[in-house]
């Protein structure tokens, strides 16, 4: 018990020093607004300036407390070999926030580190800006792993934003996209437990942001009612292996919502086993997406600390209109091939099978049940005659 008290005391000292430098507070109205920019994909072309205008429009309309960039802020494969290529594009895509004095946090995407800077160098550069909240943790996988406490006027932590590096390609060397690894998950659980101890052994309502969705996004789309679009040609390009991040969030009971990017034509949102899972809306002009007829924009998240804790979310579009996504997708009995697995996973990997297993079980059970019902009904009709 004495050791726990000592650890808690050290944690409080650390937390106070870190939160003083970050200084994120709910407004006088008890609310806190987050803009999620995702997949800006700056590439050095003239399209970059059009992307900046989308950012400016959304920031001027929403006036958020913080911006979270959920990956692929640049298109690394378009690096032209020049020195300071990434830094020049970073200067561009952070300009709209600087112009309005809005703080931001950066999550690494699978294409960001394919240019002249490594993932860690990008975070270190970003961290050097006074408005940046980005950070990294030594000794664990990935670069952009950090948390951001949100305080009330009494300097009490009322919410926490967790940011993870979801990598690039090949989780554990498997086909498909990378993942959040167990050491990152353990780091999150340790931080979560410390916040819980500070809060009288009660979890602090939190949110998580990263680039590549975990497999539960695919399961949710197949088994739950969701709002928004799922138009990406690959379906849901989730991690090639399930490393247990979602289960850890359920165990900690603090993360209420997760926000990702990566799939340019997906922007759906739903609830899965008590946690909201949402895509952002593609913000950038370069590269494909969003789908035809859909405007670029950003997901907006508003936390309300009045009368407890709650949040709401909508899409702010490039023409300043709001898309509240009042169009729905219902679970289907028979799935297309792209909805059975996370895209990019090879048939030789068992993860291809297990990613779609929950849906396969549900679909098979329902189908067998319907057949059984029909046969039983016919037998009873014959018995009557």
Coordinates of C-alpha atoms in Angstrom, one line a residue:
X1 CA 0.0 0.0 0.0
X2 CA 2.8 2.4 0.8
X3 CA 4.5 1.7 -2.5
X4 CA 1.2 2.4 -4.3
X5 CA 0.9 5.7 -2.5
X6 CA 4.5 6.6 -3.5
X7 CA 3.8 5.7 -7.1
X8 CA 0.6 7.8 -7.1
X9 CA 2.5 10.7 -5.6
X10 CA 5.2 10.6 -8.3
X11 CA 2.5 10.2 -10.9
X12 CA 0.7 13.3 -9.7
X13 CA 3.9 15.3 -9.8
X14 CA 4.6 14.2 -13.3
X15 CA 1.1 14.8 -14.5
X16 CA 0.9 18.3 -13.1
X17 CA 4.2 19.2 -14.8
X18 CA 3.0 17.8 -18.1
X19 CA -0.5 19.2 -18.0
X20 CA 0.8 22.7 -17.2
X21 CA 2.7 22.6 -20.5
X22 CA -0.3 21.3 -22.4
X23 CA -3.0 23.4 -20.6
X24 CA -6.1 22.0 -22.3
X25 CA -9.3 23.1 -20.5
X26 CA -13.0 22.7 -21.1
X27 CA -14.7 26.0 -21.9
X28 CA -16.7 28.1 -19.6
X29 CA -19.8 26.4 -21.0
X30 CA -18.4 23.0 -19.9
X31 CA -17.7 21.8 -23.4
X32 CA -14.6 20.9 -25.4
X33 CA -14.4 20.6 -29.2
X34 CA -12.1 18.4 -31.2
X35 CA -11.6 18.6 -35.0
X36 CA -10.2 15.3 -36.5
X37 CA -8.3 16.0 -39.7
X38 CA -7.4 12.8 -41.5
X39 CA -5.6 11.8 -44.6
X40 CA -4.5 15.2 -45.7
X41 CA -2.0 13.6 -48.1
X42 CA 0.0 16.6 -49.0
X43 CA 2.4 15.7 -51.9
X44 CA 4.0 18.9 -53.1
X45 CA 1.4 19.6 -55.8
X46 CA -0.9 22.5 -56.2
X47 CA -3.6 20.4 -54.5
X48 CA -1.9 21.0 -51.2
X49 CA -3.2 24.6 -51.2
X50 CA -6.8 23.4 -51.8
X51 CA -6.4 21.1 -48.8
X52 CA -5.3 24.1 -46.6
X53 CA -8.5 25.9 -47.6
X54 CA -10.6 22.9 -46.5
X55 CA -8.8 23.0 -43.2
X56 CA -9.2 26.8 -42.8
X57 CA -13.0 26.6 -43.6
X58 CA -13.5 24.0 -40.9
X59 CA -11.4 25.7 -38.3
X60 CA -13.1 29.0 -38.8
X61 CA -16.5 27.4 -38.6
X62 CA -16.0 25.2 -35.6
X63 CA -13.3 27.1 -33.6
X64 CA -12.1 24.0 -31.9
X65 CA -10.1 23.6 -28.7
X66 CA -7.7 21.1 -30.3
X67 CA -7.1 19.4 -33.7
X68 CA -6.1 15.7 -33.9
X69 CA -4.4 14.7 -37.1
X70 CA -5.0 10.9 -37.5
X71 CA -2.3 10.0 -40.0
X72 CA -1.2 10.2 -43.6
X73 CA -0.7 14.0 -43.4
X74 CA 1.6 13.6 -46.4
X75 CA 2.0 11.1 -49.2
X76 CA 5.5 9.7 -48.5
X77 CA 5.8 7.8 -51.8
X78 CA 5.7 11.1 -53.6
X79 CA 8.9 12.3 -52.0
X80 CA 10.9 14.0 -54.8
X81 CA 14.3 13.3 -53.2
X82 CA 14.8 16.9 -52.0
X83 CA 16.1 17.8 -48.6
X84 CA 13.6 19.0 -46.0
X85 CA 10.7 17.7 -48.1
X86 CA 8.6 16.6 -45.2
X87 CA 9.4 19.7 -43.1
X88 CA 8.2 21.9 -46.0
X89 CA 4.9 20.0 -46.2
X90 CA 4.5 20.0 -42.4
X91 CA 4.9 23.7 -42.3
X92 CA 2.1 23.9 -44.8
X93 CA -0.5 21.6 -43.2
X94 CA 0.1 23.1 -39.7
X95 CA -0.3 26.7 -41.0
X96 CA -4.1 26.8 -40.6
X97 CA -3.7 25.9 -36.9
X98 CA -0.9 28.5 -36.4
X99 CA -3.0 31.2 -38.0
X100 CA -5.7 30.7 -35.4
X101 CA -3.5 29.7 -32.5
X102 CA -5.1 26.3 -32.2
X103 CA -3.1 23.5 -30.6
X104 CA -2.8 20.1 -32.4
X105 CA -1.7 16.5 -31.9
X106 CA -0.2 14.2 -34.6
X107 CA -0.8 10.5 -35.0
X108 CA 1.5 8.6 -37.4
X109 CA 0.0 7.1 -40.6
X110 CA 1.3 4.4 -42.8
X111 CA 2.5 6.8 -45.5
X112 CA 4.0 9.6 -43.4
X113 CA 7.3 7.9 -42.8
X114 CA 7.9 6.9 -46.4
X115 CA 9.6 10.2 -47.4
X116 CA 12.8 11.8 -46.1
X117 CA 12.1 11.6 -42.4
X118 CA 11.5 8.6 -40.1
X119 CA 8.4 8.3 -38.0
X120 CA 10.2 9.3 -34.9
X121 CA 12.0 12.3 -36.6
X122 CA 8.6 13.5 -37.7
X123 CA 7.2 13.5 -34.1
X124 CA 10.3 15.1 -32.8
X125 CA 10.0 17.9 -35.4
X126 CA 6.3 18.3 -34.7
X127 CA 6.9 18.4 -30.9
X128 CA 9.3 21.3 -31.3
X129 CA 6.4 23.7 -32.2
X130 CA 4.9 25.5 -29.2
X131 CA 1.4 24.7 -30.4
X132 CA 2.0 21.0 -30.8
X133 CA 0.9 18.5 -28.2
X134 CA 2.6 15.6 -29.9
X135 CA 5.0 13.3 -28.0
X136 CA 6.5 9.8 -27.9
X137 CA 7.4 7.2 -25.3
X138 CA 10.8 5.6 -25.2
X139 CA 11.0 1.9 -25.0
X140 CA 7.8 0.9 -26.7
X141 CA 6.9 0.3 -30.4
X142 CA 5.9 3.2 -32.6
X143 CA 6.5 6.9 -32.4
X144 CA 3.3 8.9 -31.7
X145 CA 2.2 7.3 -28.5
X146 CA 1.0 9.9 -25.9
X147 CA -1.9 11.1 -23.9
X148 CA -3.5 14.5 -23.4
X149 CA -5.4 15.3 -20.2
X150 CA -8.4 17.7 -20.4
X151 CA -9.0 19.7 -17.3
X152 CA -11.8 21.7 -15.8
X153 CA -11.4 25.2 -14.2
X154 CA -10.5 23.4 -10.9
X155 CA -7.6 21.7 -12.6
X156 CA -9.3 18.3 -12.3
X157 CA -8.8 15.9 -15.2
X158 CA -12.3 15.3 -16.7
X159 CA -11.2 13.5 -19.8
X160 CA -8.1 12.0 -21.5
X161 CA -7.2 11.7 -25.2
X162 CA -5.0 8.8 -26.0
X163 CA -3.0 8.8 -29.3
X164 CA -1.4 5.7 -30.7
X165 CA 1.0 4.8 -33.5
X166 CA -0.7 2.0 -35.5
X167 CA 2.4 1.4 -37.7
X168 CA 2.6 0.8 -41.5
X169 CA 2.5 -2.7 -42.9
X170 CA 2.8 -6.3 -41.6
X171 CA 1.7 -6.8 -38.0
X172 CA 4.1 -9.5 -36.6
X173 CA 5.3 -10.0 -40.2
X174 CA 1.8 -11.1 -41.4
X175 CA 0.3 -9.7 -44.5
X176 CA -2.0 -6.7 -44.4
X177 CA -1.6 -3.5 -42.3
X178 CA 0.2 -3.1 -39.1
X179 CA -1.2 -2.7 -35.6
X180 CA -0.9 -1.3 -32.0
X181 CA 1.4 -3.8 -30.3
X182 CA 1.1 -5.3 -26.8
X183 CA 3.8 -3.1 -25.3
X184 CA 1.8 0.0 -26.5
X185 CA -1.3 -1.5 -25.0
X186 CA 0.4 -2.2 -21.7
X187 CA 1.6 1.5 -21.7
X188 CA -2.0 2.6 -22.2
X189 CA -3.2 0.3 -19.4
X190 CA -0.6 1.7 -17.0
X191 CA -1.5 5.3 -17.7
X192 CA -5.2 4.5 -17.5
X193 CA -4.7 2.8 -14.1
X194 CA -2.8 5.8 -12.7
X195 CA -5.6 8.2 -13.8
X196 CA -8.1 5.8 -12.2
X197 CA -6.2 5.9 -8.9
X198 CA -6.1 9.7 -9.0
X199 CA -9.9 9.7 -9.6
X200 CA -10.9 7.7 -6.5
X201 CA -10.6 4.4 -8.3
X202 CA -13.1 5.5 -11.0
X203 CA -12.1 5.4 -14.7
X204 CA -11.9 8.8 -16.4
X205 CA -13.9 9.0 -19.6
X206 CA -11.4 8.9 -22.5
X207 CA -11.1 8.8 -26.2
X208 CA -8.5 7.2 -28.5
X209 CA -7.1 8.4 -31.9
X210 CA -4.9 6.5 -34.4
X211 CA -4.7 5.8 -38.1
X212 CA -5.4 2.1 -39.0
X213 CA -8.6 0.7 -37.6
X214 CA -8.5 -2.5 -35.5
X215 CA -10.6 -5.6 -36.7
X216 CA -13.5 -4.7 -34.5
X217 CA -14.4 -2.0 -37.0
X218 CA -15.1 -4.8 -39.6
X219 CA -17.0 -6.9 -37.0
X220 CA -19.1 -3.8 -36.1
X221 CA -20.0 -3.0 -39.7
X222 CA -21.1 -6.6 -40.3
X223 CA -23.1 -7.2 -37.1
X224 CA -24.4 -3.8 -35.9
X225 CA -26.4 -0.9 -37.2
X226 CA -24.0 2.0 -38.3
X227 CA -24.4 5.5 -39.7
X228 CA -22.4 6.8 -42.6
X229 CA -20.5 5.5 -45.6
X230 CA -18.6 2.3 -46.3
X231 CA -17.5 2.9 -49.9
X232 CA -13.8 2.0 -49.8
X233 CA -12.9 -0.5 -52.5
X234 CA -11.0 -2.6 -50.0
X235 CA -13.8 -2.6 -47.5
X236 CA -12.3 -2.1 -44.0
X237 CA -8.5 -2.0 -44.2
X238 CA -7.9 -3.0 -40.6
X239 CA -4.9 -4.4 -38.9
X240 CA -3.8 -7.9 -40.2
X241 CA -3.9 -9.3 -36.6
X242 CA -5.9 -8.5 -33.6
X243 CA -3.5 -7.6 -30.8
X244 CA -6.2 -6.9 -28.1
X245 CA -6.3 -3.1 -27.9
X246 CA -10.1 -3.1 -28.0
X247 CA -10.4 -5.7 -25.3
X248 CA -7.9 -3.7 -23.1
X249 CA -10.2 -0.7 -23.5
X250 CA -13.2 -2.7 -22.4
X251 CA -11.2 -3.9 -19.4
X252 CA -10.1 -0.4 -18.4
X253 CA -13.7 0.9 -18.8
X254 CA -12.4 4.4 -19.7
X255 CA -12.3 4.7 -23.5
X256 CA -15.8 5.7 -24.7
X257 CA -14.9 6.3 -28.4
X258 CA -12.2 5.5 -30.9
X259 CA -11.5 7.6 -34.0
X260 CA -9.4 6.5 -37.0
X261 CA -8.7 7.4 -40.7
X262 CA -6.9 5.3 -43.4
X263 CA -9.8 4.3 -45.5
X264 CA -10.6 7.4 -47.6
X265 CA -14.1 6.4 -48.5
X266 CA -15.3 5.2 -45.2
X267 CA -16.7 7.5 -42.6
X268 CA -19.2 5.3 -40.7
X269 CA -19.8 5.5 -37.0
X270 CA -21.5 3.0 -34.6
X271 CA -21.4 1.4 -31.2
X272 CA -19.7 -1.9 -30.6
X273 CA -19.9 -3.6 -27.2
X274 CA -20.3 -0.3 -25.4
X275 CA -17.6 1.7 -27.3
X276 CA -18.2 4.1 -30.2
X277 CA -16.1 3.3 -33.2
X278 CA -15.8 6.0 -35.8
X279 CA -14.0 7.0 -39.0
X280 CA -13.1 10.6 -39.8
X281 CA -14.1 12.1 -43.1
X282 CA -11.2 12.4 -45.5
X283 CA -9.9 16.0 -45.4
X284 CA -7.2 16.1 -48.1
X285 CA -7.7 16.9 -51.8
X286 CA -4.9 14.7 -53.2
X287 CA -5.3 10.9 -53.6
X288 CA -8.6 9.1 -53.9
X289 CA -11.8 9.7 -51.9
X290 CA -14.1 10.5 -50.4
X291 CA -16.5 8.7 -52.6
X292 CA -18.4 10.3 -55.4
X293 CA -20.9 12.9 -54.3
X294 CA -19.4 13.1 -50.8
X295 CA -17.7 16.3 -49.7
X296 CA -14.4 16.5 -48.0
X297 CA -14.4 17.6 -44.4
X298 CA -13.6 16.6 -40.8
X299 CA -15.2 14.7 -38.0
X300 CA -16.1 17.0 -35.1
X301 CA -16.3 15.6 -31.5
X302 CA -17.8 17.7 -28.8
X303 CA -17.3 16.6 -25.2
X304 CA -19.9 17.9 -22.7
X305 CA -19.0 17.9 -19.0
X306 CA -22.3 19.4 -17.8
X307 CA -24.3 16.9 -15.8
X308 CA -21.7 14.2 -16.0
X309 CA -19.8 13.3 -19.2
X310 CA -21.2 12.8 -22.7
X311 CA -20.1 13.5 -26.3
X312 CA -21.7 14.1 -29.7
X313 CA -20.2 13.9 -33.2
X314 CA -20.9 15.1 -36.7
X315 CA -19.1 15.8 -40.0
X316 CA -18.3 19.4 -40.9
X317 CA -18.0 19.6 -44.7
X318 CA -15.8 21.8 -46.9
X319 CA -18.8 24.0 -47.9
X320 CA -19.5 24.7 -44.1
X321 CA -22.6 22.5 -44.0
X322 CA -23.1 19.7 -41.4
X323 CA -23.6 16.1 -42.3
X324 CA -25.2 14.4 -39.3
X325 CA -25.1 11.0 -41.2
X326 CA -28.7 10.2 -40.8
X327 CA -28.4 7.3 -43.3
X328 CA -27.9 3.8 -42.0
X329 CA -26.5 0.4 -42.8
X330 CA -28.1 -2.7 -41.3
X331 CA -26.3 -6.1 -40.8
X332 CA -26.5 -8.4 -43.8
X333 CA -27.0 -12.2 -43.8
X334 CA -24.8 -12.8 -46.8
X335 CA -21.5 -10.9 -47.0
X336 CA -19.4 -10.0 -50.0
X337 CA -15.8 -11.3 -50.0
X338 CA -14.4 -7.9 -49.1
X339 CA -16.4 -7.8 -45.9
X340 CA -15.1 -11.2 -44.6
X341 CA -11.6 -10.0 -43.9
X342 CA -9.4 -7.0 -43.3
X343 CA -8.2 -5.9 -46.7
X344 CA -4.7 -6.8 -47.8
X345 CA -4.6 -10.0 -45.7
X346 CA -3.4 -13.0 -47.7
X347 CA -5.4 -16.3 -47.7
X348 CA -2.4 -18.1 -46.3
X349 CA -2.6 -16.1 -43.0
X350 CA -5.1 -17.6 -40.5
X351 CA -6.0 -14.0 -39.5
X352 CA -7.9 -13.8 -42.8
X353 CA -10.2 -16.4 -41.5
X354 CA -10.4 -15.3 -37.9
X355 CA -11.1 -11.6 -38.8
X356 CA -14.4 -12.6 -40.3
X357 CA -15.2 -15.4 -37.9
X358 CA -17.7 -13.6 -35.6
X359 CA -19.7 -12.6 -38.6
X360 CA -19.5 -16.0 -40.2
X361 CA -20.8 -17.6 -37.0
X362 CA -23.7 -15.2 -36.8
X363 CA -24.5 -15.6 -40.4
X364 CA -24.3 -19.4 -40.3
X365 CA -26.4 -19.5 -37.1
X366 CA -29.1 -17.3 -38.6
X367 CA -29.2 -19.2 -41.9
X368 CA -29.4 -22.6 -40.2
X369 CA -32.1 -21.3 -37.8
X370 CA -34.2 -20.0 -40.7
X371 CA -33.9 -23.3 -42.6
X372 CA -34.8 -25.2 -39.5
X373 CA -37.8 -23.0 -38.9
X374 CA -39.1 -23.4 -42.5
X375 CA -38.7 -27.2 -42.4
X376 CA -40.4 -27.5 -39.0
X377 CA -43.3 -25.4 -40.2
X378 CA -43.7 -27.6 -43.3
X379 CA -43.6 -30.8 -41.2
X380 CA -46.3 -29.4 -38.8
X381 CA -48.5 -28.4 -41.8
X382 CA -48.3 -32.0 -43.2
X383 CA -49.1 -33.5 -39.8
X384 CA -52.2 -31.4 -39.6
X385 CA -53.4 -32.7 -43.0

